[in-house]
Short mmCIF file of C-alpha atoms and ligand atoms in Angstrom, two decimals:
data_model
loop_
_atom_site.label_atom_id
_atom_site.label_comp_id
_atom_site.label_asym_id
_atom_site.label_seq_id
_atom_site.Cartn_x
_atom_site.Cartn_y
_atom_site.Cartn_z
CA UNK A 8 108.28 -116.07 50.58
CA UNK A 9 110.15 -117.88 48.88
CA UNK A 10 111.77 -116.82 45.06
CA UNK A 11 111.13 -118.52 42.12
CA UNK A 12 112.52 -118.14 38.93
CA UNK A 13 110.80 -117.37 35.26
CA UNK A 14 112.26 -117.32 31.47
CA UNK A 15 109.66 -116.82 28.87
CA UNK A 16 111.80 -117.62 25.88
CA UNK A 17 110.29 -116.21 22.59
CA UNK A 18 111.58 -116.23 18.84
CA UNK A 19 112.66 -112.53 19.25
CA UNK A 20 113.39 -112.24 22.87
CA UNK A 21 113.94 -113.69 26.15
CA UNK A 22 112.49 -112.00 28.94
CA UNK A 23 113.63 -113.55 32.57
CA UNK A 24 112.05 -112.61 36.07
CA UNK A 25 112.50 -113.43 39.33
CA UNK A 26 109.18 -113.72 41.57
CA UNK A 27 107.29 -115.44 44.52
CA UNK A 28 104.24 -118.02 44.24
CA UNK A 29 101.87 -115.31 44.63
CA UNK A 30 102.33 -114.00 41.07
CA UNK A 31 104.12 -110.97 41.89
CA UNK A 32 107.37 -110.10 39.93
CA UNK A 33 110.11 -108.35 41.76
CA UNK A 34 112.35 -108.24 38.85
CA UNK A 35 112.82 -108.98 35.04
CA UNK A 36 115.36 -108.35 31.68
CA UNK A 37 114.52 -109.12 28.51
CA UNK A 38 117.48 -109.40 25.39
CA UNK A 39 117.31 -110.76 22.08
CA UNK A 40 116.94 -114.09 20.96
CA UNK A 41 120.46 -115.30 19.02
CA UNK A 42 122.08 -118.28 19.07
CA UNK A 43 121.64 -120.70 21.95
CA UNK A 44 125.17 -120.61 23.41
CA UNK A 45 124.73 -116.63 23.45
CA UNK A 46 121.37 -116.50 24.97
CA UNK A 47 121.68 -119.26 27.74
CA UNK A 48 124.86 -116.93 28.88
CA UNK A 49 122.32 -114.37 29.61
CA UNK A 50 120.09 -116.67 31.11
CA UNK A 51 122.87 -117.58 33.45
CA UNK A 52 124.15 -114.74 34.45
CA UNK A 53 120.75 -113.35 34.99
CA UNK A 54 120.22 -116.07 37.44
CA UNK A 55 123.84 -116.17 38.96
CA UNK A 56 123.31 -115.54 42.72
CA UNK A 57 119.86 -115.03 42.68
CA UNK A 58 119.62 -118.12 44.20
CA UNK A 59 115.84 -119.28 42.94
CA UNK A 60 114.25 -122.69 44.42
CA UNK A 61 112.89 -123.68 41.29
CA UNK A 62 112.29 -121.93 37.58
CA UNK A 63 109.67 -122.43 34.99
CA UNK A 64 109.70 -121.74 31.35
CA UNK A 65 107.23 -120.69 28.97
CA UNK A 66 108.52 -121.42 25.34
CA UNK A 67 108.23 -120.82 21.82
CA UNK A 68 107.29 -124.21 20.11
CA UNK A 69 106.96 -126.59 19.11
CA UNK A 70 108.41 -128.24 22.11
CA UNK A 71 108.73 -131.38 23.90
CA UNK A 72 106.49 -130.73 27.10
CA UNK A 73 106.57 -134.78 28.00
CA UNK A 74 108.47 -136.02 31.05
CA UNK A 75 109.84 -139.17 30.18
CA UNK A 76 110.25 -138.55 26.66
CA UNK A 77 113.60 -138.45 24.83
CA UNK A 78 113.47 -135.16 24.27
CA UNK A 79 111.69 -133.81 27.33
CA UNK A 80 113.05 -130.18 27.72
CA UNK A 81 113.42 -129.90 23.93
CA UNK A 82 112.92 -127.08 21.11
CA UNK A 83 112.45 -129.18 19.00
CA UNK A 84 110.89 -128.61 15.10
CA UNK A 85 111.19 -125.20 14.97
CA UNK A 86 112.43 -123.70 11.34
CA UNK A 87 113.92 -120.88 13.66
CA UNK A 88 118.11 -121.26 12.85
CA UNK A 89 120.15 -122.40 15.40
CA UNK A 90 117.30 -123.50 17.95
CA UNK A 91 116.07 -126.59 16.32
CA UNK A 92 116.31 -129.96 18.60
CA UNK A 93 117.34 -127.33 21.73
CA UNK A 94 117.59 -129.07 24.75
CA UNK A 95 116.58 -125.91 26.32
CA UNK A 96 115.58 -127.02 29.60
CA UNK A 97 119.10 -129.35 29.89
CA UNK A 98 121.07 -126.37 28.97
CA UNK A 99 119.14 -124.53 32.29
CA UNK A 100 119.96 -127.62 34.48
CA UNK A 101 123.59 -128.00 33.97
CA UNK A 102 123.79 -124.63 35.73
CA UNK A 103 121.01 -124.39 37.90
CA UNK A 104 119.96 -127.00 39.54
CA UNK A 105 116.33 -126.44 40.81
CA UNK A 106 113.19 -128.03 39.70
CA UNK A 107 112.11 -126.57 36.24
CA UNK A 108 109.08 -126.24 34.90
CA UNK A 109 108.62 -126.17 31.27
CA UNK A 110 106.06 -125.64 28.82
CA UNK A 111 104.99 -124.09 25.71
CA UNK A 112 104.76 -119.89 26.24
CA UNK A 113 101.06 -119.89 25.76
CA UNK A 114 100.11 -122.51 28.31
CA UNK A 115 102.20 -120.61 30.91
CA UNK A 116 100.18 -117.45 29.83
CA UNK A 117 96.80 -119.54 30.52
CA UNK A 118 98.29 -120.70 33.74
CA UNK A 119 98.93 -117.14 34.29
CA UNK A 120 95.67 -115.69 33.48
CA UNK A 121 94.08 -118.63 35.20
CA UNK A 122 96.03 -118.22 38.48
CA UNK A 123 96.12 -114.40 39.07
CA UNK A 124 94.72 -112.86 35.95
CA UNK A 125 91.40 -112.54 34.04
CA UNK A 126 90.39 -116.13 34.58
CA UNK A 127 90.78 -116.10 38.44
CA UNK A 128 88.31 -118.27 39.41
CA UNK A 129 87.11 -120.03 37.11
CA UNK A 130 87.86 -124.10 36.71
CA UNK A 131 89.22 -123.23 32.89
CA UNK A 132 90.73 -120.74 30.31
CA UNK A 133 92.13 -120.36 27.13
CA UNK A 134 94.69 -117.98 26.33
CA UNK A 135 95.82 -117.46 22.25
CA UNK A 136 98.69 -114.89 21.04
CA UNK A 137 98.09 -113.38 17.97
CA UNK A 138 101.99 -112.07 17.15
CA UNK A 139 104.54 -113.16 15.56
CA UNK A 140 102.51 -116.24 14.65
CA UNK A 141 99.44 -117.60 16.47
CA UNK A 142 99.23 -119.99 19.50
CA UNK A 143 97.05 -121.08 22.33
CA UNK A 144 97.35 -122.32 25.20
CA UNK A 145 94.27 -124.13 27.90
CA UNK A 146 93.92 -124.91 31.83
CA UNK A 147 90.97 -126.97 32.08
CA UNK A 148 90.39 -128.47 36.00
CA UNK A 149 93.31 -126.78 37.25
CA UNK A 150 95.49 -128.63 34.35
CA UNK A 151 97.58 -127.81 31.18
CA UNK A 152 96.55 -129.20 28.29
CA UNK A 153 99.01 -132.05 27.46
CA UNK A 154 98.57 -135.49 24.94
CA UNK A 155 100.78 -136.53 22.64
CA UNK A 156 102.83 -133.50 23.38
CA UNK A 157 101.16 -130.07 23.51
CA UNK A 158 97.87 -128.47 21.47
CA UNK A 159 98.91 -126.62 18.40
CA UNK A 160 95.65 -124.66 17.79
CA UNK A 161 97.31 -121.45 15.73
CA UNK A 162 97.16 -124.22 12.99
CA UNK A 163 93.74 -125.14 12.72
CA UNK A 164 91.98 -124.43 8.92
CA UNK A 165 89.40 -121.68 9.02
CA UNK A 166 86.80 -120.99 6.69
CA UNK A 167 88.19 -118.64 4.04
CA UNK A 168 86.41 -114.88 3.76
CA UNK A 169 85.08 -114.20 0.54
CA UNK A 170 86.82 -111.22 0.00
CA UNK A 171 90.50 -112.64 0.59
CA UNK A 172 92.51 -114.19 -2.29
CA UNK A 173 95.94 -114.05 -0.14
CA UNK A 174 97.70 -117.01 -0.18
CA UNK A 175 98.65 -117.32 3.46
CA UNK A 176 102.03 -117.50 5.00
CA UNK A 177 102.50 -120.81 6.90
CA UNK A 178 105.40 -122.69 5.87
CA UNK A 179 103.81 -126.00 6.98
CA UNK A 180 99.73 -125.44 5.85
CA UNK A 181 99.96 -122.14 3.71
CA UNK A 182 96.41 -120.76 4.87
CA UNK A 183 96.14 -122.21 8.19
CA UNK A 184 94.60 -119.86 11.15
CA UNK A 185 98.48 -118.23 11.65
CA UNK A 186 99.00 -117.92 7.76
CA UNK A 187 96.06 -115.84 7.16
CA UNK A 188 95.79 -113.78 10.62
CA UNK A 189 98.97 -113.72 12.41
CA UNK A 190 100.84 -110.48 12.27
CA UNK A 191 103.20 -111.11 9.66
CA UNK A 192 100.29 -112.04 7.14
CA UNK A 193 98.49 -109.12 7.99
CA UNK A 194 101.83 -107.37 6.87
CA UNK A 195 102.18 -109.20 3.69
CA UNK A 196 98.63 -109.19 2.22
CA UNK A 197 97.95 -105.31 2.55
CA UNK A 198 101.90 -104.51 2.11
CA UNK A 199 101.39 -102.39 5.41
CA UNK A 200 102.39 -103.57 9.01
CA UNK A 201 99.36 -104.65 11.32
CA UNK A 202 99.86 -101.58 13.51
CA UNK A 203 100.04 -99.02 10.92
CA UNK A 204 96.31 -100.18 9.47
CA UNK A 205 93.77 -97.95 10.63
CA UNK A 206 91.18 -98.90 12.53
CA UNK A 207 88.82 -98.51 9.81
CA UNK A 208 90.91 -100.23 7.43
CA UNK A 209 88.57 -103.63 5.87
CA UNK A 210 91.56 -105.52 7.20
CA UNK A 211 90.17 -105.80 10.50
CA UNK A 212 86.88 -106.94 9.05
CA UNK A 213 89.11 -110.08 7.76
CA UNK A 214 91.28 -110.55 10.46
CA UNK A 215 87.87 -110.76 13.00
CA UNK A 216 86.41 -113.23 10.83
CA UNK A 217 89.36 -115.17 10.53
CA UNK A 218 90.17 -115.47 14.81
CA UNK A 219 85.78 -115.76 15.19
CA UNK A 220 86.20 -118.48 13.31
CA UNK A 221 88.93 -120.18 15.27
CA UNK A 222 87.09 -119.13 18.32
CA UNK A 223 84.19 -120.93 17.50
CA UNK A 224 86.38 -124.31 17.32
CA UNK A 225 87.94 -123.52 20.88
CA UNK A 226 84.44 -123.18 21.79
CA UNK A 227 82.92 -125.97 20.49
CA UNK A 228 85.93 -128.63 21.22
CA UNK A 229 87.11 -127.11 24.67
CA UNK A 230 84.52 -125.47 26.39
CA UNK A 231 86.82 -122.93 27.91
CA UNK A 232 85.17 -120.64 30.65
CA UNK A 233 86.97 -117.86 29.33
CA UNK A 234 89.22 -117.14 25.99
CA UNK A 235 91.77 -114.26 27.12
CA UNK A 236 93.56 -112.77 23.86
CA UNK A 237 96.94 -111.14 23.68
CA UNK A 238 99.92 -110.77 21.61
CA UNK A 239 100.62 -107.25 19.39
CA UNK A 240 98.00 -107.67 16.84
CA UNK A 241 95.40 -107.51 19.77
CA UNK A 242 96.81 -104.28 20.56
CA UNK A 243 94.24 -103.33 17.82
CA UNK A 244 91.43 -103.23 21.05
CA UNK A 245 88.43 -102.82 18.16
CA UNK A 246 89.07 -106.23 17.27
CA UNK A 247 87.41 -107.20 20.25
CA UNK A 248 83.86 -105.82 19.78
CA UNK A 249 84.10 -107.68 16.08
CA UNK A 250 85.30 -110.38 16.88
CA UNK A 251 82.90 -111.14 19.49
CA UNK A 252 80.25 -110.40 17.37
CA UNK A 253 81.36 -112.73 14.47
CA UNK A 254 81.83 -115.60 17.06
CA UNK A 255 78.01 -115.20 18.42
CA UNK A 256 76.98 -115.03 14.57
CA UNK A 257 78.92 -118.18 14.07
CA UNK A 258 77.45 -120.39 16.52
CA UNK A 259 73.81 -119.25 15.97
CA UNK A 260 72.37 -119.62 19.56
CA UNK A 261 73.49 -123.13 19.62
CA UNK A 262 75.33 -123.86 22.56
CA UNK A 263 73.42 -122.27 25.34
CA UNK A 264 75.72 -120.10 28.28
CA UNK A 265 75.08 -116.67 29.29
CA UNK A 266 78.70 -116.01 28.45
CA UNK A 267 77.70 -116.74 24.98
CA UNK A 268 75.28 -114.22 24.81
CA UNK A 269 74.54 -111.44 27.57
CA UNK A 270 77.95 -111.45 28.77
CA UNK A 271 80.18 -112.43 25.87
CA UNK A 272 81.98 -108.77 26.91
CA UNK A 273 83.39 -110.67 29.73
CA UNK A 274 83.95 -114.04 27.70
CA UNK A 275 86.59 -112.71 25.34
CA UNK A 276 88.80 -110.42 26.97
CA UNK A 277 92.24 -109.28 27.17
CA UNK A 278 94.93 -110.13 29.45
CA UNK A 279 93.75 -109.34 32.68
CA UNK A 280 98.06 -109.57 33.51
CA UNK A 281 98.82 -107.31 30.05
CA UNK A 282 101.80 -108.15 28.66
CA UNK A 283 103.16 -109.92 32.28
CA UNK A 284 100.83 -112.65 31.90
CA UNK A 285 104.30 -114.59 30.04
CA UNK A 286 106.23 -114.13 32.60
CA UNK A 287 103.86 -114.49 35.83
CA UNK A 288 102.67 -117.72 33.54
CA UNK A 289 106.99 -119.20 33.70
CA UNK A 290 106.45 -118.27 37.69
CA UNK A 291 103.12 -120.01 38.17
CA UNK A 292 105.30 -123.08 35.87
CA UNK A 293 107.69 -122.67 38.62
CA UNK A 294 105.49 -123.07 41.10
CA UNK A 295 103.89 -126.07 39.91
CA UNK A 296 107.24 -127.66 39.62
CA UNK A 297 108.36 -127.26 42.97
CA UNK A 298 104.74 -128.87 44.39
CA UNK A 299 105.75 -131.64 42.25
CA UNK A 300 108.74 -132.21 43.52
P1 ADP B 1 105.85 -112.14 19.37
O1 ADP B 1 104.71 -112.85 18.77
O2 ADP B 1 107.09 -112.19 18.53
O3 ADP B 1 106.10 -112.51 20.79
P2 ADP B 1 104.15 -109.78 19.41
O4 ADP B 1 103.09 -110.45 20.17
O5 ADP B 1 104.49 -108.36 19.78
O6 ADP B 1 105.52 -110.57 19.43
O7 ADP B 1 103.72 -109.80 17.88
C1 ADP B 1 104.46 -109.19 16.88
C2 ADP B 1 103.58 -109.14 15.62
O8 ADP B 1 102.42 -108.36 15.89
C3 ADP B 1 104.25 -108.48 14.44
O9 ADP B 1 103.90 -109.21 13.26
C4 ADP B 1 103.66 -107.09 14.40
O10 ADP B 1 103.58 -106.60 13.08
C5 ADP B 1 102.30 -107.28 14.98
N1 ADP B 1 101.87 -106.11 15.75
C6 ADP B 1 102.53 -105.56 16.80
N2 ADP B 1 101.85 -104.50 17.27
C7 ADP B 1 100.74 -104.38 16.51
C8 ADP B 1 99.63 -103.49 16.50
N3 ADP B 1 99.53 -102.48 17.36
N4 ADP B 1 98.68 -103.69 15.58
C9 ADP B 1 98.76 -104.70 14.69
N5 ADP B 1 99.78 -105.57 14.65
C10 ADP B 1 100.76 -105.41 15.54
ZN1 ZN B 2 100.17 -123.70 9.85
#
């Protein structure tokens, strides 16, 4: 078989694999996320004499996910220091020279999920991350979502719950989805961290109404067979129940699937590839690059 690279580069840490097109993983490290020069030395010597036939990467956003564009490869608005304008996959040519696959972390997750995990299957999937700060990520016909570059549906406006005054965190929207529900806001607005809320704590209450409510867009604009959710705040498994609930309250009968109703258990699930679905995701990327080649 042959062995295919994977970086899933995140805010806080990269996490690089080595694996073959079946999904499996034979390897992986994961070190923090500094500057660029610093972490692409990792990356390297990681890779040095591995001696992959192609790598994909799954990255944190936004990103330039266009071939042909510009800035094709690119990090490119993110306010995290250093990485802004990136030309992340560039830097991972000029060393290795495979075919690279690149794409935003949460569509390699879906491509993950879709391939090998809890979506295996089915012709479509949506995977969203509630961490750090909230992304998502679709395969619909075999496909990753791409347009003008790549979706950006942790920013969508939600209806606000009557009982929340907080302000929201986003530096771009304020109370956007990932200002009111991603981890750090569930930090800020009851001064505790997400995982030290108990599970009866009326945050979660919030937080399910909050992701039912974005679910309910996915739902209604994509059509997704399946919505897998990850990323730490998910950890919190009673979400699930709740927030299944809220999203069959929210669209009132009116779009008609048994997945909807009977078997929404199986409609909104976990990773069925826990927390390798990143990293098989940058293989499957890797995968997909080499076909194309
Ligand atoms: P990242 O998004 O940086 O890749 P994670 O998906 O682990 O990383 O998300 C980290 C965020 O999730 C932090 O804001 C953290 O407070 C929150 N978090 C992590 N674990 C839990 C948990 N068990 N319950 C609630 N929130 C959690
Ligand atoms: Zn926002």
């Amino acid at each position: 078989m042959r062995v295919l690279g994977a970086i899933e580069a995140g805010g806080t840490k990269f996490v690089c694999g080595i694996g073959h097109e079946d999904g499996s993983i034979i390897d992986r490290v994961s070190f923090p996320t500094t500057r660029p020069e610093e972490t692409m030395a990792e990356v390297y010597r990681y890779f040095e004499g591995k001696n992959v036939e192609a790598i994909g990467i799954g990255s944190f956003g936004p990103i330039d996910p266009i071939p042909g564009s510009p800035t094709y490869g690119y990090v490119t608005t993110t306010p995290k220091p250093y990485w802004g304008q990136f030309n992340l996959v560039g830097a991972v040519r000029d060393k290795i020279d495979v075919p690279i696959g690149f794409d935003t972390d949460v569509n390699g997750a879906a491509l993950g999920e879709y391939t090998w995990g809890a979506a295996r299957g089915l012709d479509s999937c949506l995977y969203i991350t509630v961490g750090t700060g909230i992304g998502a990520g679709a395969v619909v016909g075999g496909r990753l979502i791409h347009g003008l570059s790549h979706p950006e549906m942790g920013h969508i406006y939600v209806r606000r719950h009557p009982d929340d005054a907080f302000a929201g965190t986003c530096p771009y929207h304020g109370d956007c989805l990932e200002g009111l529900a991603a981890g750090p806001a569930l930090g800020q607005r009851w001064q505790v961290p997400g995982a030290e809320l108990g599970p009866d704590h009326p945050a979660w209450e919030i937080e399910a109404h909050y992701l039912a409510h974005a679910l309910m867009s996915y739902v209604l604009i994509l059509s997704p067979q399946k919505i897998v959710m990850g990323g730490g705040v998910m950890k919190q498994s009673h979400l699930f129940p709740l927030i299944r609930a809220k999203l069959q309250d929210l669209l009132k009968g009116y779009v008609q699937h048994a997945s909807l109703t009977a078997d929404i258990d199986s409609f909104v699930v976990p990773p069925g590839l826990g927390d390798n679905a990143g990293l098989a995701g940058a293989i499957g990327l890797a995968a997909m690059a080499l076909a194309q080649e």
